[in-house]
PDB file of C-alpha atoms in Angstrom:
ATOM      1  CA  MET K   1     -22.224   6.061 -25.030  1.00  0.00           C
ATOM      2  CA  LEU K   2     -18.606   7.191 -24.246  1.00  0.00           C
ATOM      3  CA  GLU K   3     -19.557  11.189 -23.367  1.00  0.00           C
ATOM      4  CA  ASN K   4     -20.049  10.249 -19.783  1.00  0.00           C
ATOM      5  CA  THR K   5     -16.628   8.476 -19.452  1.00  0.00           C
ATOM      6  CA  ILE K   6     -14.094  10.848 -20.914  1.00  0.00           C
ATOM      7  CA  TYR K   7     -12.502  13.115 -18.401  1.00  0.00           C
ATOM      8  CA  HIS K   8     -13.294  16.963 -18.957  1.00  0.00           C
ATOM      9  CA  GLY K   9     -10.417  18.889 -17.239  1.00  0.00           C
ATOM     10  CA  PRO K  10      -9.277  18.154 -13.846  1.00  0.00           C
ATOM     11  CA  SER K  11     -12.773  17.173 -12.883  1.00  0.00           C
ATOM     12  CA  LYS K  12     -13.163  13.273 -12.189  1.00  0.00           C
ATOM     13  CA  SER K  13     -16.648  11.954 -12.087  1.00  0.00           C
ATOM     14  CA  ASN K  14     -17.785   8.905 -10.517  1.00  0.00           C
ATOM     15  CA  THR K  15     -18.638   7.602 -13.852  1.00  0.00           C
ATOM     16  CA  ASN K  16     -14.922   7.903 -14.714  1.00  0.00           C
ATOM     17  CA  LYS K  17     -13.598   5.972 -12.014  1.00  0.00           C
ATOM     18  CA  GLN K  18     -15.831   3.089 -12.866  1.00  0.00           C
ATOM     19  CA  TYR K  19     -14.952   2.839 -15.927  1.00  0.00           C
ATOM     20  CA  PHE K  20     -11.205   3.643 -15.903  1.00  0.00           C
ATOM     21  CA  PRO K  21      -8.568   2.259 -13.592  1.00  0.00           C
ATOM     22  CA  ARG K  22      -6.460   4.599 -11.659  1.00  0.00           C
ATOM     23  CA  PRO K  23      -3.075   5.324 -13.685  1.00  0.00           C
ATOM     24  CA  SER K  24      -0.171   4.117 -11.896  1.00  0.00           C
ATOM     25  CA  THR K  25       3.214   6.168 -11.998  1.00  0.00           C
ATOM     26  CA  ARG K  26       5.001   4.970  -9.060  1.00  0.00           C
ATOM     27  CA  GLN K  27       3.248   7.792  -6.993  1.00  0.00           C
ATOM     28  CA  PRO K  28       1.677   7.422  -3.543  1.00  0.00           C
ATOM     29  CA  PRO K  29      -1.605   5.998  -3.190  1.00  0.00           C
ATOM     30  CA  GLY K  30      -4.362   7.862  -3.670  1.00  0.00           C
ATOM     31  CA  THR K  31      -2.954  10.026  -6.362  1.00  0.00           C
ATOM     32  CA  ASP K  32      -3.918  10.103 -10.269  1.00  0.00           C
ATOM     33  CA  SER K  33      -1.984  11.044 -13.261  1.00  0.00           C
ATOM     34  CA  HIS K  34      -3.987  14.022 -14.902  1.00  0.00           C
ATOM     35  CA  PHE K  35      -2.523  16.529 -17.129  1.00  0.00           C
ATOM     36  CA  SER K  36      -3.780  20.031 -17.769  1.00  0.00           C
ATOM     37  CA  ASN K  37      -3.550  21.605 -21.289  1.00  0.00           C
ATOM     38  CA  LYS K  38      -4.371  24.593 -23.385  1.00  0.00           C
ATOM     39  CA  LYS K  39      -8.148  23.294 -23.922  1.00  0.00           C
ATOM     40  CA  ASN K  40      -8.285  21.317 -20.404  1.00  0.00           C
ATOM     41  CA  HIS K  41      -8.714  18.039 -21.920  1.00  0.00           C
ATOM     42  CA  THR K  42      -6.886  14.733 -21.955  1.00  0.00           C
ATOM     43  CA  LEU K  43      -6.655  13.205 -25.027  1.00  0.00           C
ATOM     44  CA  ASP K  44      -4.604  10.380 -24.218  1.00  0.00           C
ATOM     45  CA  LEU K  45      -5.462   7.333 -22.307  1.00  0.00           C
ATOM     46  CA  PHE K  46      -3.192   4.592 -20.893  1.00  0.00           C
ATOM     47  CA  LEU K  47      -4.945   1.621 -19.556  1.00  0.00           C
ATOM     48  CA  THR K  48      -2.689  -1.286 -17.899  1.00  0.00           C
ATOM     49  CA  ASN K  49      -3.454  -4.099 -15.600  1.00  0.00           C
ATOM     50  CA  ARG K  50       0.245  -4.347 -14.957  1.00  0.00           C
ATOM     51  CA  PRO K  51       0.666  -0.897 -13.078  1.00  0.00           C
ATOM     52  CA  SER K  52       4.188  -2.398 -11.329  1.00  0.00           C
ATOM     53  CA  LEU K  53       5.671  -2.210 -15.144  1.00  0.00           C
ATOM     54  CA  VAL K  54       5.088   1.483 -15.255  1.00  0.00           C
ATOM     55  CA  ASN K  55       8.151   3.608 -14.539  1.00  0.00           C
ATOM     56  CA  ARG K  56       7.267   7.054 -15.853  1.00  0.00           C
ATOM     57  CA  CYS K  57       4.342   8.681 -16.579  1.00  0.00           C
ATOM     58  CA  GLU K  58       4.578  12.611 -17.494  1.00  0.00           C
ATOM     59  CA  PRO K  59       3.550  15.359 -20.047  1.00  0.00           C
ATOM     60  CA  LEU K  60       5.833  16.661 -22.677  1.00  0.00           C
ATOM     61  CA  PRO K  61       5.297  19.803 -25.091  1.00  0.00           C
ATOM     62  CA  GLY K  62       3.262  18.706 -28.526  1.00  0.00           C
ATOM     63  CA  ILE K  63       3.018  20.165 -31.307  1.00  0.00           C
ATOM     64  CA  GLY K  64      -0.610  20.997 -31.205  1.00  0.00           C
ATOM     65  CA  ASP K  65      -3.154  22.274 -28.478  1.00  0.00           C
ATOM     66  CA  HIS K  66      -2.382  19.596 -26.175  1.00  0.00           C
ATOM     67  CA  ASP K  67       0.681  17.914 -24.559  1.00  0.00           C
ATOM     68  CA  ILE K  68       2.141  14.244 -25.299  1.00  0.00           C
ATOM     69  CA  VAL K  69       1.671  12.115 -22.505  1.00  0.00           C
ATOM     70  CA  TYR K  70       5.221  10.270 -22.519  1.00  0.00           C
ATOM     71  CA  ILE K  71       4.912   7.029 -20.673  1.00  0.00           C
ATOM     72  CA  ASP K  72       7.830   4.605 -20.173  1.00  0.00           C
ATOM     73  CA  THR K  73       7.268   0.708 -19.190  1.00  0.00           C
ATOM     74  CA  ASP K  74       8.819  -2.620 -18.850  1.00  0.00           C
ATOM     75  CA  ILE K  75       7.103  -4.362 -20.909  1.00  0.00           C
ATOM     76  CA  THR K  76       9.253  -6.809 -23.123  1.00  0.00           C
ATOM     77  CA  ALA K  77       8.525  -6.971 -26.924  1.00  0.00           C
ATOM     78  CA  LYS K  78       8.095 -10.537 -28.817  1.00  0.00           C
ATOM     79  CA  GLU K  79      11.112 -11.820 -30.282  1.00  0.00           C
ATOM     80  CA  LYS K  80      11.293 -14.428 -33.118  1.00  0.00           C
ATOM     81  CA  ILE K  81      13.016 -17.567 -31.981  1.00  0.00           C
ATOM     82  CA  PHE K  82      14.533 -19.597 -35.027  1.00  0.00           C
ATOM     83  CA  ILE K  83      13.873 -23.733 -34.574  1.00  0.00           C
ATOM     84  CA  TRP K  84      17.526 -24.815 -35.741  1.00  0.00           C
ATOM     85  CA  LYS K  85      16.800 -28.195 -34.951  1.00  0.00           C
ATOM     86  CA  LYS K  86      14.097 -28.301 -37.499  1.00  0.00           C
ATOM     87  CA  ALA K  87      16.314 -26.839 -40.219  1.00  0.00           C
ATOM     88  CA  ASP K  88      16.601 -28.339 -43.726  1.00  0.00           C
ATOM     89  CA  ALA K  89      20.422 -28.281 -43.925  1.00  0.00           C
ATOM     90  CA  LYS K  90      20.176 -29.928 -47.585  1.00  0.00           C
ATOM     91  CA  GLU K  91      17.965 -26.906 -48.662  1.00  0.00           C
ATOM     92  CA  GLN K  92      20.543 -24.606 -46.817  1.00  0.00           C
ATOM     93  CA  VAL K  93      23.536 -26.099 -49.055  1.00  0.00           C
ATOM     94  CA  GLU K  94      21.501 -25.791 -52.571  1.00  0.00           C
ATOM     95  CA  LYS K  95      20.376 -22.248 -51.809  1.00  0.00           C
ATOM     96  CA  ALA K  96      24.268 -21.071 -50.596  1.00  0.00           C
ATOM     97  CA  MET K  97      25.769 -22.714 -53.744  1.00  0.00           C
ATOM     98  CA  LYS K  98      23.149 -21.012 -56.080  1.00  0.00           C
ATOM     99  CA  LEU K  99      24.305 -17.736 -53.963  1.00  0.00           C
ATOM    100  CA  ASN K 100      27.634 -18.072 -54.774  1.00  0.00           C
ATOM    101  CA  ALA K 101      27.165 -18.322 -58.342  1.00  0.00           C
ATOM    102  CA  ASP K 102      24.688 -15.383 -58.591  1.00  0.00           C
ATOM    103  CA  PHE K 103      27.428 -13.245 -56.719  1.00  0.00           C
ATOM    104  CA  LYS K 104      30.151 -14.009 -59.209  1.00  0.00           C
ATOM    105  CA  GLU K 105      28.023 -13.613 -62.233  1.00  0.00           C
ATOM    106  CA  LYS K 106      26.593 -10.151 -60.737  1.00  0.00           C
ATOM    107  CA  PHE K 107      29.579  -8.545 -59.310  1.00  0.00           C
ATOM    108  CA  ASN K 108      33.261  -8.178 -60.249  1.00  0.00           C
ATOM    109  CA  LEU K 109      36.224  -6.581 -58.566  1.00  0.00           C
ATOM    110  CA  GLU K 110      34.946  -2.628 -59.706  1.00  0.00           C
ATOM    111  CA  SER K 111      31.747  -3.505 -57.793  1.00  0.00           C
ATOM    112  CA  PRO K 112      31.122  -1.099 -55.127  1.00  0.00           C
ATOM    113  CA  ILE K 113      31.633  -2.828 -51.381  1.00  0.00           C
ATOM    114  CA  THR K 114      28.265  -1.578 -50.124  1.00  0.00           C
ATOM    115  CA  ALA K 115      26.330  -2.697 -53.150  1.00  0.00           C
ATOM    116  CA  MET K 116      28.123  -6.590 -52.545  1.00  0.00           C
ATOM    117  CA  TRP K 117      27.586  -6.378 -48.775  1.00  0.00           C
ATOM    118  CA  GLU K 118      24.122  -5.406 -49.237  1.00  0.00           C
ATOM    119  CA  PHE K 119      23.358  -8.644 -51.730  1.00  0.00           C
ATOM    120  CA  ILE K 120      25.126 -11.053 -49.516  1.00  0.00           C
ATOM    121  CA  LYS K 121      23.083  -9.962 -46.463  1.00  0.00           C
ATOM    122  CA  THR K 122      19.909  -9.700 -47.957  1.00  0.00           C
ATOM    123  CA  SER K 123      20.384 -13.294 -49.588  1.00  0.00           C
ATOM    124  CA  LEU K 124      21.387 -14.866 -46.383  1.00  0.00           C
ATOM    125  CA  LEU K 125      18.529 -13.795 -44.360  1.00  0.00           C
ATOM    126  CA  THR K 126      16.367 -14.996 -47.289  1.00  0.00           C
ATOM    127  CA  ILE K 127      17.830 -18.012 -47.051  1.00  0.00           C
ATOM    128  CA  LEU K 128      17.216 -18.066 -43.515  1.00  0.00           C
ATOM    129  CA  GLU K 129      13.589 -17.297 -43.574  1.00  0.00           C
ATOM    130  CA  GLN K 130      13.156 -20.003 -46.093  1.00  0.00           C
ATOM    131  CA  THR K 131      15.063 -22.934 -44.628  1.00  0.00           C
ATOM    132  CA  VAL K 132      14.854 -22.439 -40.778  1.00  0.00           C
ATOM    133  CA  PRO K 133      11.157 -22.497 -39.079  1.00  0.00           C
ATOM    134  CA  SER K 134      10.710 -19.998 -36.530  1.00  0.00           C
ATOM    135  CA  LYS K 135       7.936 -18.756 -33.621  1.00  0.00           C
ATOM    136  CA  MET K 136       7.631 -15.701 -32.015  1.00  0.00           C
ATOM    137  CA  SER K 137       8.757 -15.812 -28.208  1.00  0.00           C
ATOM    138  CA  SER K 138       5.893 -15.869 -25.509  1.00  0.00           C
ATOM    139  CA  SER K 139       4.832 -13.107 -23.466  1.00  0.00           C
ATOM    140  CA  ARG K 140       3.400 -15.773 -20.632  1.00  0.00           C
ATOM    141  CA  PHE K 141       6.829 -16.911 -19.725  1.00  0.00           C
ATOM    142  CA  ASN K 142       8.544 -13.616 -19.230  1.00  0.00           C
ATOM    143  CA  GLN K 143      10.356 -14.212 -15.638  1.00  0.00           C
ATOM    144  CA  PRO K 144      13.827 -15.058 -15.486  1.00  0.00           C
ATOM    145  CA  TRP K 145      13.662 -18.084 -13.496  1.00  0.00           C
ATOM    146  CA  ILE K 146      10.836 -19.741 -15.727  1.00  0.00           C
ATOM    147  CA  ASN K 147      12.518 -23.195 -17.043  1.00  0.00           C
ATOM    148  CA  GLN K 148      11.539 -25.791 -19.246  1.00  0.00           C
ATOM    149  CA  LYS K 149      10.123 -28.097 -16.338  1.00  0.00           C
ATOM    150  CA  ILE K 150       7.705 -25.094 -15.309  1.00  0.00           C
ATOM    151  CA  LYS K 151       6.776 -24.586 -18.923  1.00  0.00           C
ATOM    152  CA  LYS K 152       5.753 -28.189 -19.251  1.00  0.00           C
ATOM    153  CA  LEU K 153       3.973 -28.138 -16.168  1.00  0.00           C
ATOM    154  CA  THR K 154       1.882 -24.926 -16.917  1.00  0.00           C
ATOM    155  CA  ARG K 155       0.901 -26.425 -20.420  1.00  0.00           C
ATOM    156  CA  GLN K 156      -0.219 -29.536 -18.598  1.00  0.00           C
ATOM    157  CA  LYS K 157      -2.202 -27.506 -16.365  1.00  0.00           C
ATOM    158  CA  LYS K 158      -3.711 -25.249 -18.805  1.00  0.00           C
ATOM    159  CA  ARG K 159      -4.786 -28.404 -21.235  1.00  0.00           C
ATOM    160  CA  SER K 160      -6.087 -30.154 -18.004  1.00  0.00           C
ATOM    161  CA  PHE K 161      -8.130 -27.105 -16.869  1.00  0.00           C
ATOM    162  CA  GLU K 162      -9.858 -27.084 -20.551  1.00  0.00           C
ATOM    163  CA  LYS K 163     -10.516 -30.898 -20.418  1.00  0.00           C
ATOM    164  CA  ALA K 164     -12.075 -30.462 -16.549  1.00  0.00           C
ATOM    165  CA  ARG K 165     -14.235 -27.363 -17.419  1.00  0.00           C
ATOM    166  CA  LYS K 166     -15.802 -29.375 -20.624  1.00  0.00           C
ATOM    167  CA  THR K 167     -16.142 -32.894 -19.035  1.00  0.00           C
ATOM    168  CA  LYS K 168     -16.827 -32.084 -15.533  1.00  0.00           C
ATOM    169  CA  ARG K 169     -15.679 -35.231 -14.099  1.00  0.00           C
ATOM    170  CA  LYS K 170     -14.311 -35.457 -10.728  1.00  0.00           C
ATOM    171  CA  SER K 171     -11.094 -36.997 -11.915  1.00  0.00           C
ATOM    172  CA  ASP K 172     -10.380 -34.682 -14.175  1.00  0.00           C
ATOM    173  CA  LEU K 173     -10.826 -31.688 -11.885  1.00  0.00           C
ATOM    174  CA  ASP K 174      -8.632 -33.649  -9.139  1.00  0.00           C
ATOM    175  CA  ARG K 175      -5.962 -33.785 -11.689  1.00  0.00           C
ATOM    176  CA  TYR K 176      -5.881 -30.182 -12.245  1.00  0.00           C
ATOM    177  CA  HIS K 177      -5.655 -29.442  -8.869  1.00  0.00           C
ATOM    178  CA  ARG K 178      -2.617 -31.750  -8.698  1.00  0.00           C
ATOM    179  CA  LEU K 179      -1.059 -30.096 -11.406  1.00  0.00           C
ATOM    180  CA  LYS K 180      -1.711 -26.893 -10.281  1.00  0.00           C
ATOM    181  CA  ALA K 181      -0.062 -27.285  -6.892  1.00  0.00           C
ATOM    182  CA  ALA K 182       2.715 -29.082  -8.731  1.00  0.00           C
ATOM    183  CA  THR K 183       3.134 -25.694 -10.734  1.00  0.00           C
ATOM    184  CA  GLN K 184       3.144 -23.365  -7.927  1.00  0.00           C
ATOM    185  CA  LYS K 185       5.566 -25.581  -5.848  1.00  0.00           C
ATOM    186  CA  GLU K 186       8.225 -25.777  -8.792  1.00  0.00           C
ATOM    187  CA  CYS K 187       7.716 -21.981  -9.295  1.00  0.00           C
ATOM    188  CA  ARG K 188       8.241 -21.422  -5.949  1.00  0.00           C
ATOM    189  CA  LYS K 189      11.328 -23.353  -5.880  1.00  0.00           C
ATOM    190  CA  ALA K 190      12.891 -21.724  -8.834  1.00  0.00           C
ATOM    191  CA  TYR K 191      12.059 -18.528  -7.675  1.00  0.00           C
ATOM    192  CA  ARG K 192      13.733 -19.032  -4.320  1.00  0.00           C
ATOM    193  CA  ASP K 193      17.139 -20.708  -6.229  1.00  0.00           C
ATOM    194  CA  TYR K 194      17.174 -17.783  -8.539  1.00  0.00           C
ATOM    195  CA  ILE K 195      17.013 -15.173  -5.522  1.00  0.00           C
ATOM    196  CA  ASN K 196      20.023 -17.483  -3.717  1.00  0.00           C
ATOM    197  CA  ASP K 197      21.936 -17.218  -6.716  1.00  0.00           C
ATOM    198  CA  ILE K 198      21.955 -13.413  -7.362  1.00  0.00           C
ATOM    199  CA  ILE K 199      22.368 -12.547  -3.717  1.00  0.00           C
ATOM    200  CA  ASN K 200      24.942 -15.100  -3.010  1.00  0.00           C
ATOM    201  CA  PRO K 201      27.869 -15.165  -5.166  1.00  0.00           C
ATOM    202  CA  GLU K 202      26.746 -12.095  -7.290  1.00  0.00           C
ATOM    203  CA  LEU K 203      26.163  -9.380  -5.119  1.00  0.00           C
ATOM    204  CA  SER K 204      30.097  -8.936  -4.815  1.00  0.00           C
ATOM    205  CA  ALA K 205      30.834 -10.140  -7.722  1.00  0.00           C
ATOM    206  CA  ASN K 206      28.389  -8.577  -9.795  1.00  0.00           C
ATOM    207  CA  PRO K 207      26.308  -6.426  -7.793  1.00  0.00           C
ATOM    208  CA  LYS K 208      24.662  -4.523 -10.880  1.00  0.00           C
ATOM    209  CA  ARG K 209      22.769  -7.538 -11.725  1.00  0.00           C
ATOM    210  CA  PHE K 210      21.565  -7.728  -8.080  1.00  0.00           C
ATOM    211  CA  TRP K 211      20.716  -4.110  -8.174  1.00  0.00           C
ATOM    212  CA  GLY K 212      19.096  -4.528 -11.640  1.00  0.00           C
ATOM    213  CA  PHE K 213      16.947  -7.222 -10.196  1.00  0.00           C
ATOM    214  CA  ILE K 214      15.343  -5.317  -7.270  1.00  0.00           C
ATOM    215  CA  LYS K 215      14.356  -2.437  -9.708  1.00  0.00           C
ATOM    216  CA  THR K 216      12.325  -4.905 -11.196  1.00  0.00           C
ATOM    217  CA  ILE K 217      10.066  -5.949  -8.609  1.00  0.00           C
ATOM    218  CA  PRO K 218       6.879  -4.052  -7.873  1.00  0.00           C
ATOM    219  CA  THR K 219       6.941  -0.905  -5.862  1.00  0.00           C
ATOM    220  CA  GLN K 220       6.520  -1.545  -2.252  1.00  0.00           C
ATOM    221  CA  GLU K 221       7.202   0.472   0.666  1.00  0.00           C
ATOM    222  CA  LEU K 222       9.823  -1.323   2.367  1.00  0.00           C
ATOM    223  CA  HIS K 223      10.863   1.357   4.939  1.00  0.00           C
ATOM    224  CA  THR K 224      11.099   0.435   8.600  1.00  0.00           C
ATOM    225  CA  THR K 225       9.773   2.400  11.543  1.00  0.00           C
ATOM    226  CA  SER K 226      10.711   2.775  15.111  1.00  0.00           C
ATOM    227  CA  SER K 227       7.807   2.026  17.566  1.00  0.00           C
ATOM    228  CA  VAL K 228       7.097   0.734  20.735  1.00  0.00           C
ATOM    229  CA  ALA K 229       7.196  -3.364  20.748  1.00  0.00           C
ATOM    230  CA  ARG K 230       6.935  -5.477  24.216  1.00  0.00           C
ATOM    231  CA  GLY K 231       7.776  -1.860  26.088  1.00  0.00           C
ATOM    232  CA  HIS K 232      10.924  -1.186  24.443  1.00  0.00           C
ATOM    233  CA  THR K 233      11.353   1.914  21.930  1.00  0.00           C
ATOM    234  CA  THR K 234      14.172   0.868  20.595  1.00  0.00           C
ATOM    235  CA  ARG K 235      12.940  -2.179  18.355  1.00  0.00           C
ATOM    236  CA  PHE K 236      12.154  -1.797  14.971  1.00  0.00           C
ATOM    237  CA  LEU K 237       8.972  -3.347  13.015  1.00  0.00           C
ATOM    238  CA  VAL K 238       9.637  -5.218   9.891  1.00  0.00           C
ATOM    239  CA  PRO K 239       6.378  -4.193   7.129  1.00  0.00           C
ATOM    240  CA  TYR K 240       4.822  -7.121   5.970  1.00  0.00           C
ATOM    241  CA  ALA K 241       6.103  -8.040   2.350  1.00  0.00           C
ATOM    242  CA  ARG K 242       3.026  -9.490  -0.012  1.00  0.00           C
ATOM    243  CA  THR K 243       5.989 -11.835  -1.716  1.00  0.00           C
ATOM    244  CA  SER K 244       8.943 -13.989  -0.456  1.00  0.00           C
ATOM    245  CA  THR K 245      11.472 -11.541  -2.187  1.00  0.00           C
ATOM    246  CA  TYR K 246      12.109  -9.472   0.784  1.00  0.00           C
ATOM    247  CA  ARG K 247      11.023 -11.802   3.381  1.00  0.00           C
ATOM    248  CA  HIS K 248      14.524 -13.715   3.531  1.00  0.00           C
ATOM    249  CA  SER K 249      16.689 -11.169   2.131  1.00  0.00           C
ATOM    250  CA  PHE K 250      19.563  -9.619   4.400  1.00  0.00           C
ATOM    251  CA  PHE K 251      17.541  -6.505   5.406  1.00  0.00           C
ATOM    252  CA  PRO K 252      14.671  -7.594   7.345  1.00  0.00           C
ATOM    253  CA  ASP K 253      16.963 -10.655   8.887  1.00  0.00           C
ATOM    254  CA  SER K 254      19.174  -8.212  10.524  1.00  0.00           C
ATOM    255  CA  ILE K 255      16.457  -6.322  11.989  1.00  0.00           C
ATOM    256  CA  ARG K 256      14.955  -9.387  13.573  1.00  0.00           C
ATOM    257  CA  ILE K 257      18.619 -10.194  14.740  1.00  0.00           C
ATOM    258  CA  TRP K 258      18.379  -6.367  16.147  1.00  0.00           C
ATOM    259  CA  ASN K 259      14.969  -7.011  17.933  1.00  0.00           C
ATOM    260  CA  SER K 260      16.098 -10.358  19.385  1.00  0.00           C
ATOM    261  CA  LEU K 261      19.282  -8.375  21.453  1.00  0.00           C
ATOM    262  CA  PRO K 262      19.066  -7.981  25.147  1.00  0.00           C
ATOM    263  CA  GLN K 263      17.529  -4.447  25.998  1.00  0.00           C
ATOM    264  CA  PRO K 264      20.945  -3.574  27.765  1.00  0.00           C
ATOM    265  CA  LEU K 265      23.169  -4.501  24.482  1.00  0.00           C
ATOM    266  CA  VAL K 266      20.762  -2.352  22.680  1.00  0.00           C
ATOM    267  CA  ASP K 267      21.090   0.644  24.942  1.00  0.00           C
ATOM    268  CA  SER K 268      24.911   0.735  24.611  1.00  0.00           C
ATOM    269  CA  THR K 269      26.152   4.276  24.809  1.00  0.00           C
ATOM    270  CA  SER K 270      29.441   3.075  22.586  1.00  0.00           C
ATOM    271  CA  LEU K 271      30.487   1.322  19.547  1.00  0.00           C
ATOM    272  CA  ASP K 272      33.509  -0.650  21.536  1.00  0.00           C
ATOM    273  CA  ALA K 273      30.831  -1.373  24.520  1.00  0.00           C
ATOM    274  CA  PHE K 274      28.195  -2.646  22.011  1.00  0.00           C
ATOM    275  CA  LYS K 275      30.738  -4.851  20.443  1.00  0.00           C
ATOM    276  CA  GLN K 276      32.223  -6.131  23.853  1.00  0.00           C
ATOM    277  CA  GLY K 277      28.457  -6.808  24.623  1.00  0.00           C
ATOM    278  CA  VAL K 278      27.764  -8.577  21.652  1.00  0.00           C
ATOM    279  CA  LEU K 279      31.192 -10.808  22.063  1.00  0.00           C
ATOM    280  CA  SER K 280      30.058 -11.636  25.867  1.00  0.00           C
ATOM    281  CA  CYS K 281      26.166 -12.825  24.597  1.00  0.00           C
ATOM    282  CA  SER K 282      24.777 -15.454  22.784  1.00  0.00           C
ATOM    283  CA  ILE K 283      22.927 -14.494  19.379  1.00  0.00           C
ATOM    284  CA  PRO K 284      20.296 -16.438  18.112  1.00  0.00           C
TER     285      PRO K 284
END
């Protein structure tokens, strides 16, 4: 079944391209991550539907007849979240009193500190697991700008979709579309607020946070190229951004202001002449 869908050396058949998506290694479009080894066989496959989360993909020396494929991704691991508002405080007190009595009975002044610490640590973690309910963090809401309102709307939208698909009623379908539009609107608003909060106060006070966010954005070619625009060779083109991440940022806005300057001002031969021209004209 699978012999026609496995890479054999450097060759890539049409069947391979049909069944396996193109690996993403933040390389230029049209390139594959295919590594040759001693037997000319690729024994490791990494498939993902989120190529923007892949940072590195390269071979490392292995201990056998093939190399190891090293993958570095930005996938966040699930975390255990304790629900403290549902904790049983009365049971915690009872177990803590029993822990106190057991500790005094088991150890004395000559007992090793390491053994005492391990006993306290293990007992406290056991009490925590038994008296405080917990849940695993969801991978659905991994964006930092997602708030409780968006989570609530998303769950309502999901329930309304399941109901509309089951009942086929127009009223349920209309409710799903309303919740879908409200969720999308709230997500965009929260995203804009998050970006403004990073750029405005944090860019000078904490630039590390700003550039850390830039690194998490999917790779997009955001270079500018000089081109003939409206008969002028000194204008610059702003590449189209699929999202609003760069559309309202400082860099494209500066290019738009430059493109709106009068041609004599753009053709200034010195910095002083350019400054004088800026002061004497109105810039939108």
